């Protein structure tokens, strides 16, 4: 019976880990709304602070509007590469990567690549993004999302140890009811895949204790139920 339960646990964990990125897809509308709103807020803050202090910031800010529009419309290729009249996130990131807006463009370029199925370039540009100050909610969300998406890519490639490290960074970067439990849950799934049952249980219990209103509360309860059957 123990062997049967262990096999069931491994099967469920494997299937669940392989679908970690599907959580992003299933909550796409919510996350895309957050990202769209986020970019407007961040751009407004950056504009106020840097518009007249650094001409490169000014230029990079102007170049962000068109790719942001395409991004909001789900036209990720145009958001990446631009059109005959405007630049895309790639040009902003590659030309003005040292600026605040260029840094933000690295992040959005990574998301666009991920949405178009190019995980290698997605990982490349997400890794170029430099975390911003955590004192603001926009900063927390972008930082956490960047680490979390890189973690998803690592999972898809079967690089589970790297995924654990990235999800841990995402958890530390998070400080809200949505993203912190999300990355705790994903990290727990990877621990299950690696056979680290105690670590997985601890994370599920932390979700239930620290984030009882989370949308993942029921899922965490279910995973704890499965793990409790395995000795």
PDB file of C-alpha atoms in Angstrom:
ATOM      1  CA  UNK A   1       0.000   0.000   0.000  1.00  0.00           C
ATOM      2  CA  UNK A   2       2.840   2.378   0.875  1.00  0.00           C
ATOM      3  CA  UNK A   3       4.423   1.754  -2.509  1.00  0.00           C
ATOM      4  CA  UNK A   4       1.096   2.381  -4.225  1.00  0.00           C
ATOM      5  CA  UNK A   5       0.627   5.650  -2.334  1.00  0.00           C
ATOM      6  CA  UNK A   6       4.172   6.715  -3.146  1.00  0.00           C
ATOM      7  CA  UNK A   7       3.593   5.977  -6.814  1.00  0.00           C
ATOM      8  CA  UNK A   8       0.340   7.956  -6.740  1.00  0.00           C
ATOM      9  CA  UNK A   9       2.107  10.871  -5.083  1.00  0.00           C
ATOM     10  CA  UNK A  10       4.890  10.858  -7.665  1.00  0.00           C
ATOM     11  CA  UNK A  11       2.427  10.682 -10.560  1.00  0.00           C
ATOM     12  CA  UNK A  12       0.299  13.551  -9.276  1.00  0.00           C
ATOM     13  CA  UNK A  13       3.333  15.673  -8.437  1.00  0.00           C
ATOM     14  CA  UNK A  14       4.873  15.073 -11.856  1.00  0.00           C
ATOM     15  CA  UNK A  15       1.679  16.028 -13.645  1.00  0.00           C
ATOM     16  CA  UNK A  16       1.212  19.092 -11.458  1.00  0.00           C
ATOM     17  CA  UNK A  17       4.783  20.349 -11.742  1.00  0.00           C
ATOM     18  CA  UNK A  18       4.639  20.049 -15.501  1.00  0.00           C
ATOM     19  CA  UNK A  19       1.692  22.426 -15.435  1.00  0.00           C
ATOM     20  CA  UNK A  20       3.145  25.149 -13.212  1.00  0.00           C
ATOM     21  CA  UNK A  21       3.104  27.647 -16.045  1.00  0.00           C
ATOM     22  CA  UNK A  22      -0.562  26.855 -16.646  1.00  0.00           C
ATOM     23  CA  UNK A  23      -1.393  28.752 -13.447  1.00  0.00           C
ATOM     24  CA  UNK A  24      -0.074  31.857 -15.179  1.00  0.00           C
ATOM     25  CA  UNK A  25      -2.194  31.008 -18.225  1.00  0.00           C
ATOM     26  CA  UNK A  26      -5.340  30.263 -16.215  1.00  0.00           C
ATOM     27  CA  UNK A  27      -5.045  33.590 -14.432  1.00  0.00           C
ATOM     28  CA  UNK A  28      -3.904  35.389 -17.554  1.00  0.00           C
ATOM     29  CA  UNK A  29      -6.590  38.079 -17.537  1.00  0.00           C
ATOM     30  CA  UNK A  30      -5.928  39.036 -13.921  1.00  0.00           C
ATOM     31  CA  UNK A  31      -2.152  39.051 -14.318  1.00  0.00           C
ATOM     32  CA  UNK A  32      -2.219  40.895 -17.645  1.00  0.00           C
ATOM     33  CA  UNK A  33      -4.492  43.525 -16.086  1.00  0.00           C
ATOM     34  CA  UNK A  34      -2.056  43.877 -13.204  1.00  0.00           C
ATOM     35  CA  UNK A  35       0.893  44.160 -15.604  1.00  0.00           C
ATOM     36  CA  UNK A  36      -0.858  46.692 -17.838  1.00  0.00           C
ATOM     37  CA  UNK A  37      -1.864  48.835 -14.871  1.00  0.00           C
ATOM     38  CA  UNK A  38       1.541  48.336 -13.373  1.00  0.00           C
ATOM     39  CA  UNK A  39       3.383  49.621 -16.410  1.00  0.00           C
ATOM     40  CA  UNK A  40       1.269  52.779 -16.459  1.00  0.00           C
ATOM     41  CA  UNK A  41       1.967  53.396 -12.773  1.00  0.00           C
ATOM     42  CA  UNK A  42       5.672  52.639 -13.051  1.00  0.00           C
ATOM     43  CA  UNK A  43       6.085  54.749 -16.163  1.00  0.00           C
ATOM     44  CA  UNK A  44       4.301  57.643 -14.485  1.00  0.00           C
ATOM     45  CA  UNK A  45       6.526  57.418 -11.415  1.00  0.00           C
ATOM     46  CA  UNK A  46       9.679  57.095 -13.491  1.00  0.00           C
ATOM     47  CA  UNK A  47       8.607  60.018 -15.650  1.00  0.00           C
ATOM     48  CA  UNK A  48       8.107  62.229 -12.626  1.00  0.00           C
ATOM     49  CA  UNK A  49      11.489  61.327 -11.135  1.00  0.00           C
ATOM     50  CA  UNK A  50      13.708  61.087 -14.179  1.00  0.00           C
ATOM     51  CA  UNK A  51      12.181  62.886 -17.127  1.00  0.00           C
ATOM     52  CA  UNK A  52      14.232  66.038 -16.727  1.00  0.00           C
ATOM     53  CA  UNK A  53      17.229  64.458 -15.022  1.00  0.00           C
ATOM     54  CA  UNK A  54      18.456  62.156 -17.775  1.00  0.00           C
ATOM     55  CA  UNK A  55      17.850  62.701 -21.516  1.00  0.00           C
ATOM     56  CA  UNK A  56      18.256  58.953 -22.088  1.00  0.00           C
ATOM     57  CA  UNK A  57      15.420  58.292 -19.675  1.00  0.00           C
ATOM     58  CA  UNK A  58      13.342  60.810 -21.607  1.00  0.00           C
ATOM     59  CA  UNK A  59      14.037  59.061 -24.911  1.00  0.00           C
ATOM     60  CA  UNK A  60      13.462  55.586 -23.501  1.00  0.00           C
ATOM     61  CA  UNK A  61      10.193  56.709 -21.926  1.00  0.00           C
ATOM     62  CA  UNK A  62       8.916  58.033 -25.264  1.00  0.00           C
ATOM     63  CA  UNK A  63       9.802  54.747 -26.953  1.00  0.00           C
ATOM     64  CA  UNK A  64       7.846  52.648 -24.425  1.00  0.00           C
ATOM     65  CA  UNK A  65       4.379  53.856 -25.331  1.00  0.00           C
ATOM     66  CA  UNK A  66       3.900  52.017 -28.629  1.00  0.00           C
ATOM     67  CA  UNK A  67       5.198  48.600 -27.521  1.00  0.00           C
ATOM     68  CA  UNK A  68       3.130  48.938 -24.357  1.00  0.00           C
ATOM     69  CA  UNK A  69       0.047  49.503 -26.509  1.00  0.00           C
ATOM     70  CA  UNK A  70       0.774  46.373 -28.563  1.00  0.00           C
ATOM     71  CA  UNK A  71       1.455  44.407 -25.385  1.00  0.00           C
ATOM     72  CA  UNK A  72      -1.907  45.411 -23.937  1.00  0.00           C
ATOM     73  CA  UNK A  73      -3.559  44.245 -27.175  1.00  0.00           C
ATOM     74  CA  UNK A  74      -1.830  40.867 -27.021  1.00  0.00           C
ATOM     75  CA  UNK A  75       0.242  41.600 -30.142  1.00  0.00           C
ATOM     76  CA  UNK A  76       3.474  40.323 -28.681  1.00  0.00           C
ATOM     77  CA  UNK A  77       5.542  40.165 -31.873  1.00  0.00           C
ATOM     78  CA  UNK A  78       4.845  43.840 -32.551  1.00  0.00           C
ATOM     79  CA  UNK A  79       5.473  44.674 -28.913  1.00  0.00           C
ATOM     80  CA  UNK A  80       8.864  42.972 -29.211  1.00  0.00           C
ATOM     81  CA  UNK A  81      10.009  44.232 -32.598  1.00  0.00           C
ATOM     82  CA  UNK A  82       7.947  47.343 -33.226  1.00  0.00           C
ATOM     83  CA  UNK A  83       6.673  48.413 -36.635  1.00  0.00           C
ATOM     84  CA  UNK A  84       7.753  50.790 -39.392  1.00  0.00           C
ATOM     85  CA  UNK A  85       6.871  53.778 -37.231  1.00  0.00           C
ATOM     86  CA  UNK A  86       7.942  52.778 -33.750  1.00  0.00           C
ATOM     87  CA  UNK A  87      10.417  50.722 -31.753  1.00  0.00           C
ATOM     88  CA  UNK A  88       9.643  47.591 -29.785  1.00  0.00           C
ATOM     89  CA  UNK A  89      10.700  46.482 -26.338  1.00  0.00           C
ATOM     90  CA  UNK A  90      13.829  44.856 -27.789  1.00  0.00           C
ATOM     91  CA  UNK A  91      15.173  48.143 -29.163  1.00  0.00           C
ATOM     92  CA  UNK A  92      14.384  49.970 -25.945  1.00  0.00           C
ATOM     93  CA  UNK A  93      16.049  47.252 -23.876  1.00  0.00           C
ATOM     94  CA  UNK A  94      19.119  46.882 -26.093  1.00  0.00           C
ATOM     95  CA  UNK A  95      19.661  50.615 -26.644  1.00  0.00           C
ATOM     96  CA  UNK A  96      18.676  51.964 -23.231  1.00  0.00           C
ATOM     97  CA  UNK A  97      19.186  48.944 -20.980  1.00  0.00           C
ATOM     98  CA  UNK A  98      21.026  51.072 -18.432  1.00  0.00           C
ATOM     99  CA  UNK A  99      18.018  53.312 -17.855  1.00  0.00           C
ATOM    100  CA  UNK A 100      14.957  52.682 -15.711  1.00  0.00           C
ATOM    101  CA  UNK A 101      12.735  52.294 -18.749  1.00  0.00           C
ATOM    102  CA  UNK A 102      15.254  50.120 -20.549  1.00  0.00           C
ATOM    103  CA  UNK A 103      15.356  47.851 -17.516  1.00  0.00           C
ATOM    104  CA  UNK A 104      11.569  47.609 -17.562  1.00  0.00           C
ATOM    105  CA  UNK A 105      11.721  46.823 -21.287  1.00  0.00           C
ATOM    106  CA  UNK A 106      13.955  43.820 -20.512  1.00  0.00           C
ATOM    107  CA  UNK A 107      11.196  42.446 -18.317  1.00  0.00           C
ATOM    108  CA  UNK A 108       8.451  43.013 -20.861  1.00  0.00           C
ATOM    109  CA  UNK A 109      10.566  41.583 -23.667  1.00  0.00           C
ATOM    110  CA  UNK A 110      10.992  38.441 -21.583  1.00  0.00           C
ATOM    111  CA  UNK A 111       7.239  38.166 -21.043  1.00  0.00           C
ATOM    112  CA  UNK A 112       6.589  38.680 -24.767  1.00  0.00           C
ATOM    113  CA  UNK A 113       9.051  35.945 -25.689  1.00  0.00           C
ATOM    114  CA  UNK A 114       7.401  33.629 -23.191  1.00  0.00           C
ATOM    115  CA  UNK A 115       3.981  34.355 -24.642  1.00  0.00           C
ATOM    116  CA  UNK A 116       5.250  33.543 -28.148  1.00  0.00           C
ATOM    117  CA  UNK A 117       6.806  30.259 -27.032  1.00  0.00           C
ATOM    118  CA  UNK A 118      10.488  31.251 -27.104  1.00  0.00           C
ATOM    119  CA  UNK A 119      11.565  30.227 -23.611  1.00  0.00           C
ATOM    120  CA  UNK A 120      15.294  30.617 -24.257  1.00  0.00           C
ATOM    121  CA  UNK A 121      15.045  34.284 -25.193  1.00  0.00           C
ATOM    122  CA  UNK A 122      12.444  34.759 -22.473  1.00  0.00           C
ATOM    123  CA  UNK A 123      14.937  33.524 -19.885  1.00  0.00           C
ATOM    124  CA  UNK A 124      17.680  35.693 -21.397  1.00  0.00           C
ATOM    125  CA  UNK A 125      15.763  38.965 -21.165  1.00  0.00           C
ATOM    126  CA  UNK A 126      14.157  38.192 -17.821  1.00  0.00           C
ATOM    127  CA  UNK A 127      17.643  37.560 -16.431  1.00  0.00           C
ATOM    128  CA  UNK A 128      18.728  41.004 -17.646  1.00  0.00           C
ATOM    129  CA  UNK A 129      16.073  42.701 -15.554  1.00  0.00           C
ATOM    130  CA  UNK A 130      17.474  44.293 -12.378  1.00  0.00           C
ATOM    131  CA  UNK A 131      15.219  44.257  -9.334  1.00  0.00           C
ATOM    132  CA  UNK A 132      13.894  47.660  -8.325  1.00  0.00           C
ATOM    133  CA  UNK A 133      13.229  49.006  -4.828  1.00  0.00           C
ATOM    134  CA  UNK A 134      10.776  46.767  -2.963  1.00  0.00           C
ATOM    135  CA  UNK A 135       9.177  49.628  -1.045  1.00  0.00           C
ATOM    136  CA  UNK A 136       6.580  50.094  -3.793  1.00  0.00           C
ATOM    137  CA  UNK A 137       3.892  47.577  -4.750  1.00  0.00           C
ATOM    138  CA  UNK A 138       4.734  47.845  -8.469  1.00  0.00           C
ATOM    139  CA  UNK A 139       8.348  47.043  -7.670  1.00  0.00           C
ATOM    140  CA  UNK A 140       7.363  44.033  -5.571  1.00  0.00           C
ATOM    141  CA  UNK A 141       5.098  42.630  -8.273  1.00  0.00           C
ATOM    142  CA  UNK A 142       7.569  43.036 -11.128  1.00  0.00           C
ATOM    143  CA  UNK A 143      10.466  41.630  -9.120  1.00  0.00           C
ATOM    144  CA  UNK A 144       8.447  38.600  -8.003  1.00  0.00           C
ATOM    145  CA  UNK A 145       7.013  37.967 -11.456  1.00  0.00           C
ATOM    146  CA  UNK A 146      10.438  38.122 -13.051  1.00  0.00           C
ATOM    147  CA  UNK A 147      11.882  35.490 -10.721  1.00  0.00           C
ATOM    148  CA  UNK A 148       8.728  33.406 -10.892  1.00  0.00           C
ATOM    149  CA  UNK A 149       8.592  33.269 -14.679  1.00  0.00           C
ATOM    150  CA  UNK A 150      12.254  32.264 -14.791  1.00  0.00           C
ATOM    151  CA  UNK A 151      11.355  29.538 -12.301  1.00  0.00           C
ATOM    152  CA  UNK A 152       8.579  28.316 -14.608  1.00  0.00           C
ATOM    153  CA  UNK A 153      11.026  28.125 -17.495  1.00  0.00           C
ATOM    154  CA  UNK A 154      13.481  26.167 -15.347  1.00  0.00           C
ATOM    155  CA  UNK A 155      10.702  23.708 -14.427  1.00  0.00           C
ATOM    156  CA  UNK A 156       9.821  23.187 -18.081  1.00  0.00           C
ATOM    157  CA  UNK A 157      13.484  22.416 -18.771  1.00  0.00           C
ATOM    158  CA  UNK A 158      13.642  19.962 -15.876  1.00  0.00           C
ATOM    159  CA  UNK A 159      16.140  22.119 -13.965  1.00  0.00           C
ATOM    160  CA  UNK A 160      14.375  21.759 -10.629  1.00  0.00           C
ATOM    161  CA  UNK A 161      17.163  22.971  -8.351  1.00  0.00           C
ATOM    162  CA  UNK A 162      17.393  26.235 -10.278  1.00  0.00           C
ATOM    163  CA  UNK A 163      13.602  26.497 -10.132  1.00  0.00           C
ATOM    164  CA  UNK A 164      13.675  26.142  -6.341  1.00  0.00           C
ATOM    165  CA  UNK A 165      16.193  28.954  -6.067  1.00  0.00           C
ATOM    166  CA  UNK A 166      14.186  31.240  -8.362  1.00  0.00           C
ATOM    167  CA  UNK A 167      10.885  30.544  -6.617  1.00  0.00           C
ATOM    168  CA  UNK A 168      12.534  31.306  -3.274  1.00  0.00           C
ATOM    169  CA  UNK A 169      13.670  34.667  -4.669  1.00  0.00           C
ATOM    170  CA  UNK A 170      10.134  35.271  -5.924  1.00  0.00           C
ATOM    171  CA  UNK A 171       8.722  34.525  -2.471  1.00  0.00           C
ATOM    172  CA  UNK A 172      11.145  36.945  -0.824  1.00  0.00           C
ATOM    173  CA  UNK A 173      10.306  39.612  -3.396  1.00  0.00           C
ATOM    174  CA  UNK A 174       6.560  39.168  -2.778  1.00  0.00           C
ATOM    175  CA  UNK A 175       4.641  40.813  -0.011  1.00  0.00           C
ATOM    176  CA  UNK A 176       1.006  40.374  -0.967  1.00  0.00           C
ATOM    177  CA  UNK A 177      -1.822  37.846  -0.815  1.00  0.00           C
ATOM    178  CA  UNK A 178      -1.615  36.895  -4.494  1.00  0.00           C
ATOM    179  CA  UNK A 179       1.989  36.327  -5.476  1.00  0.00           C
ATOM    180  CA  UNK A 180       3.597  35.091  -2.238  1.00  0.00           C
ATOM    181  CA  UNK A 181       1.352  31.997  -1.903  1.00  0.00           C
ATOM    182  CA  UNK A 182       1.578  31.389  -5.640  1.00  0.00           C
ATOM    183  CA  UNK A 183       5.346  30.943  -5.523  1.00  0.00           C
ATOM    184  CA  UNK A 184       5.204  29.027  -2.262  1.00  0.00           C
ATOM    185  CA  UNK A 185       2.853  26.598  -3.976  1.00  0.00           C
ATOM    186  CA  UNK A 186       5.044  26.254  -7.037  1.00  0.00           C
ATOM    187  CA  UNK A 187       8.127  25.715  -4.901  1.00  0.00           C
ATOM    188  CA  UNK A 188       6.273  23.046  -2.918  1.00  0.00           C
ATOM    189  CA  UNK A 189       5.367  21.206  -6.130  1.00  0.00           C
ATOM    190  CA  UNK A 190       9.015  21.123  -7.151  1.00  0.00           C
ATOM    191  CA  UNK A 191       9.972  19.779  -3.728  1.00  0.00           C
ATOM    192  CA  UNK A 192       7.429  17.014  -4.270  1.00  0.00           C
ATOM    193  CA  UNK A 193       8.992  16.188  -7.600  1.00  0.00           C
ATOM    194  CA  UNK A 194      12.394  15.911  -5.915  1.00  0.00           C
ATOM    195  CA  UNK A 195      10.982  13.783  -3.100  1.00  0.00           C
ATOM    196  CA  UNK A 196      11.431  16.508  -0.456  1.00  0.00           C
ATOM    197  CA  UNK A 197       8.083  15.778   1.191  1.00  0.00           C
ATOM    198  CA  UNK A 198       8.735  17.558   4.492  1.00  0.00           C
ATOM    199  CA  UNK A 199       9.757  20.765   2.722  1.00  0.00           C
ATOM    200  CA  UNK A 200       6.660  20.593   0.536  1.00  0.00           C
ATOM    201  CA  UNK A 201       4.387  20.085   3.541  1.00  0.00           C
ATOM    202  CA  UNK A 202       5.958  23.029   5.331  1.00  0.00           C
ATOM    203  CA  UNK A 203       5.246  25.321   2.384  1.00  0.00           C
ATOM    204  CA  UNK A 204       1.639  24.146   2.013  1.00  0.00           C
ATOM    205  CA  UNK A 205       1.085  24.667   5.738  1.00  0.00           C
ATOM    206  CA  UNK A 206       2.624  28.127   5.491  1.00  0.00           C
ATOM    207  CA  UNK A 207       0.137  29.019   2.760  1.00  0.00           C
ATOM    208  CA  UNK A 208      -2.740  27.898   4.979  1.00  0.00           C
ATOM    209  CA  UNK A 209      -1.396  29.757   7.999  1.00  0.00           C
ATOM    210  CA  UNK A 210      -0.120  32.977   6.466  1.00  0.00           C
ATOM    211  CA  UNK A 211      -2.468  33.324   3.487  1.00  0.00           C
ATOM    212  CA  UNK A 212      -5.770  31.646   4.447  1.00  0.00           C
ATOM    213  CA  UNK A 213      -7.701  33.810   1.961  1.00  0.00           C
ATOM    214  CA  UNK A 214      -5.481  32.793  -0.957  1.00  0.00           C
ATOM    215  CA  UNK A 215      -7.062  31.244  -4.049  1.00  0.00           C
ATOM    216  CA  UNK A 216      -4.574  28.399  -3.546  1.00  0.00           C
ATOM    217  CA  UNK A 217      -5.835  27.491  -0.072  1.00  0.00           C
ATOM    218  CA  UNK A 218      -7.934  24.587  -1.377  1.00  0.00           C
ATOM    219  CA  UNK A 219      -5.119  23.303  -3.587  1.00  0.00           C
ATOM    220  CA  UNK A 220      -2.684  23.416  -0.673  1.00  0.00           C
ATOM    221  CA  UNK A 221      -5.155  21.433   1.451  1.00  0.00           C
ATOM    222  CA  UNK A 222      -5.481  18.806  -1.298  1.00  0.00           C
ATOM    223  CA  UNK A 223      -1.723  18.404  -1.672  1.00  0.00           C
ATOM    224  CA  UNK A 224      -1.317  18.018   2.091  1.00  0.00           C
ATOM    225  CA  UNK A 225      -3.994  15.322   1.983  1.00  0.00           C
ATOM    226  CA  UNK A 226      -2.104  13.424  -0.719  1.00  0.00           C
ATOM    227  CA  UNK A 227       1.206  13.734   1.128  1.00  0.00           C
ATOM    228  CA  UNK A 228      -0.323  12.576   4.407  1.00  0.00           C
ATOM    229  CA  UNK A 229      -1.143   9.223   2.774  1.00  0.00           C
ATOM    230  CA  UNK A 230       2.520   8.601   2.022  1.00  0.00           C
ATOM    231  CA  UNK A 231       4.879   7.300   4.632  1.00  0.00           C
TER     232      UNK A 231
END
